[in-house]
Amino acid sequence: MLSRILAGILAAAAAIVCIRLGFWQLDRHEQRAAQNAVIEQRLSAPPLALDASLDLNWDSHEFRRARVEGVFDYSREVIEQGRVVNGVPAVYIVTPLVTQNGRILLVE
């Protein structure tokens, strides 16, 4: 008799946990959908002109395309070896771009 009661309590606890996890999954889906909508909107916006007057609040510029003019400084280029992209060996190349006002941007 006691084992049946314990089994029933255990089954009820497992059901409650599974129901809660289901609500968590639905909430997570809503969060991802909202994030994907922001990313899609920012990618479809016109490119930002990166100049001296641009406010560098990176949170509002994340996932935005950008346009900048300058000269690449190949003497300070960094090559990152030993990377893997989609299961394939890869190399990342990071090159500084020096703008007309002296700002340096790293371009991967």
mmCIF file of C-alpha atoms in Angstrom:
data_model
loop_
_atom_site.group_PDB
_atom_site.id
_atom_site.type_symbol
_atom_site.label_atom_id
_atom_site.label_comp_id
_atom_site.label_asym_id
_atom_site.label_seq_id
_atom_site.Cartn_x
_atom_site.Cartn_y
_atom_site.Cartn_z
ATOM 1 C CA MET A 1 0.000 0.000 0.000
ATOM 2 C CA LEU A 2 2.794 2.403 0.961
ATOM 3 C CA SER A 3 4.719 1.628 -2.238
ATOM 4 C CA ARG A 4 1.660 2.526 -4.336
ATOM 5 C CA ILE A 5 1.321 5.861 -2.558
ATOM 6 C CA LEU A 6 5.018 6.619 -3.083
ATOM 7 C CA ALA A 7 4.754 5.590 -6.751
ATOM 8 C CA GLY A 8 1.739 7.873 -7.161
ATOM 9 C CA ILE A 9 3.560 10.802 -5.526
ATOM 10 C CA LEU A 10 6.618 10.175 -7.696
ATOM 11 C CA ALA A 11 4.474 10.006 -10.846
ATOM 12 C CA ALA A 12 2.666 13.239 -9.892
ATOM 13 C CA ALA A 13 5.989 14.994 -9.230
ATOM 14 C CA ALA A 14 7.355 13.822 -12.593
ATOM 15 C CA ALA A 15 4.205 15.050 -14.343
ATOM 16 C CA ILE A 16 4.482 18.464 -12.662
ATOM 17 C CA VAL A 17 8.133 18.767 -13.706
ATOM 18 C CA CYS A 18 7.292 17.824 -17.304
ATOM 19 C CA ILE A 19 4.422 20.335 -17.442
ATOM 20 C CA ARG A 20 6.693 23.083 -16.098
ATOM 21 C CA LEU A 21 9.359 22.205 -18.661
ATOM 22 C CA GLY A 22 6.725 22.435 -21.397
ATOM 23 C CA PHE A 23 5.808 25.977 -20.313
ATOM 24 C CA TRP A 24 9.524 26.827 -20.200
ATOM 25 C CA GLN A 25 9.897 25.619 -23.799
ATOM 26 C CA LEU A 26 6.961 27.782 -24.920
ATOM 27 C CA ASP A 27 8.429 30.825 -23.148
ATOM 28 C CA ARG A 28 11.828 30.177 -24.693
ATOM 29 C CA HIS A 29 10.214 29.938 -28.137
ATOM 30 C CA GLU A 30 8.594 33.358 -27.653
ATOM 31 C CA GLN A 31 11.948 34.849 -26.603
ATOM 32 C CA ARG A 32 13.710 33.400 -29.652
ATOM 33 C CA ALA A 33 10.961 34.597 -31.993
ATOM 34 C CA ALA A 34 11.263 38.134 -30.583
ATOM 35 C CA GLN A 35 15.054 38.043 -30.921
ATOM 36 C CA ASN A 36 14.825 36.745 -34.487
ATOM 37 C CA ALA A 37 12.391 39.560 -35.374
ATOM 38 C CA VAL A 38 14.891 42.156 -34.073
ATOM 39 C CA ILE A 39 17.743 40.537 -36.019
ATOM 40 C CA GLU A 40 15.686 40.415 -39.222
ATOM 41 C CA GLN A 41 14.653 44.071 -38.842
ATOM 42 C CA ARG A 42 18.248 45.209 -38.224
ATOM 43 C CA LEU A 43 19.651 43.201 -41.141
ATOM 44 C CA SER A 44 17.078 44.715 -43.499
ATOM 45 C CA ALA A 45 17.905 48.285 -42.397
ATOM 46 C CA PRO A 46 20.243 50.347 -44.565
ATOM 47 C CA PRO A 47 23.963 50.099 -43.698
ATOM 48 C CA LEU A 48 25.337 52.342 -40.967
ATOM 49 C CA ALA A 49 27.966 54.871 -42.013
ATOM 50 C CA LEU A 50 30.757 54.426 -39.472
ATOM 51 C CA ASP A 51 32.181 57.903 -39.059
ATOM 52 C CA ALA A 52 33.280 60.122 -36.163
ATOM 53 C CA SER A 53 29.732 61.288 -35.410
ATOM 54 C CA LEU A 54 28.329 57.780 -34.908
ATOM 55 C CA ASP A 55 27.299 56.931 -31.363
ATOM 56 C CA LEU A 56 29.005 53.650 -30.574
ATOM 57 C CA ASN A 57 26.177 52.192 -28.503
ATOM 58 C CA TRP A 58 26.880 48.683 -29.744
ATOM 59 C CA ASP A 59 23.687 47.196 -28.284
ATOM 60 C CA SER A 60 21.567 49.164 -30.739
ATOM 61 C CA HIS A 61 23.939 48.435 -33.650
ATOM 62 C CA GLU A 62 24.264 44.690 -33.142
ATOM 63 C CA PHE A 63 23.369 42.732 -36.300
ATOM 64 C CA ARG A 64 23.483 45.925 -38.399
ATOM 65 C CA ARG A 65 25.373 46.123 -41.660
ATOM 66 C CA ALA A 66 27.979 48.884 -41.736
ATOM 67 C CA ARG A 67 29.879 50.936 -44.269
ATOM 68 C CA VAL A 68 33.264 52.465 -43.538
ATOM 69 C CA GLU A 69 36.170 53.777 -45.570
ATOM 70 C CA GLY A 70 39.785 53.415 -44.639
ATOM 71 C CA VAL A 71 43.058 51.644 -45.313
ATOM 72 C CA PHE A 72 43.861 48.123 -44.159
ATOM 73 C CA ASP A 73 47.005 47.815 -42.014
ATOM 74 C CA TYR A 74 48.306 44.451 -43.197
ATOM 75 C CA SER A 75 51.459 44.770 -41.075
ATOM 76 C CA ARG A 76 49.296 44.219 -37.958
ATOM 77 C CA GLU A 77 47.188 41.423 -39.382
ATOM 78 C CA VAL A 78 46.533 38.483 -37.025
ATOM 79 C CA ILE A 79 45.958 34.936 -38.237
ATOM 80 C CA GLU A 80 44.143 32.627 -35.831
ATOM 81 C CA GLN A 81 44.874 29.022 -36.666
ATOM 82 C CA GLY A 82 43.352 25.899 -35.221
ATOM 83 C CA ARG A 83 39.742 27.010 -35.592
ATOM 84 C CA VAL A 84 36.861 24.770 -36.629
ATOM 85 C CA VAL A 85 33.795 25.985 -38.536
ATOM 86 C CA ASN A 86 30.971 23.482 -39.099
ATOM 87 C CA GLY A 87 33.367 20.621 -38.394
ATOM 88 C CA VAL A 88 35.904 21.808 -40.979
ATOM 89 C CA PRO A 89 39.368 23.172 -40.088
ATOM 90 C CA ALA A 90 39.479 26.938 -40.611
ATOM 91 C CA VAL A 91 41.697 29.993 -40.220
ATOM 92 C CA TYR A 92 40.437 33.379 -39.046
ATOM 93 C CA ILE A 93 42.188 36.465 -40.375
ATOM 94 C CA VAL A 94 41.733 39.716 -38.435
ATOM 95 C CA THR A 95 43.011 42.871 -40.149
ATOM 96 C CA PRO A 96 42.921 46.383 -38.653
ATOM 97 C CA LEU A 97 41.196 49.021 -40.779
ATOM 98 C CA VAL A 98 42.418 52.559 -40.112
ATOM 99 C CA THR A 99 39.808 55.206 -40.913
ATOM 100 C CA GLN A 100 40.516 58.775 -41.986
ATOM 101 C CA ASN A 101 39.953 60.086 -38.455
ATOM 102 C CA GLY A 102 42.400 57.547 -36.987
ATOM 103 C CA ARG A 103 39.851 55.146 -35.556
ATOM 104 C CA ILE A 104 40.940 51.514 -35.851
ATOM 105 C CA LEU A 105 38.377 48.811 -36.559
ATOM 106 C CA LEU A 106 39.179 45.104 -36.534
ATOM 107 C CA VAL A 107 37.782 43.302 -39.570
ATOM 108 C CA GLU A 108 37.449 39.534 -39.508
#
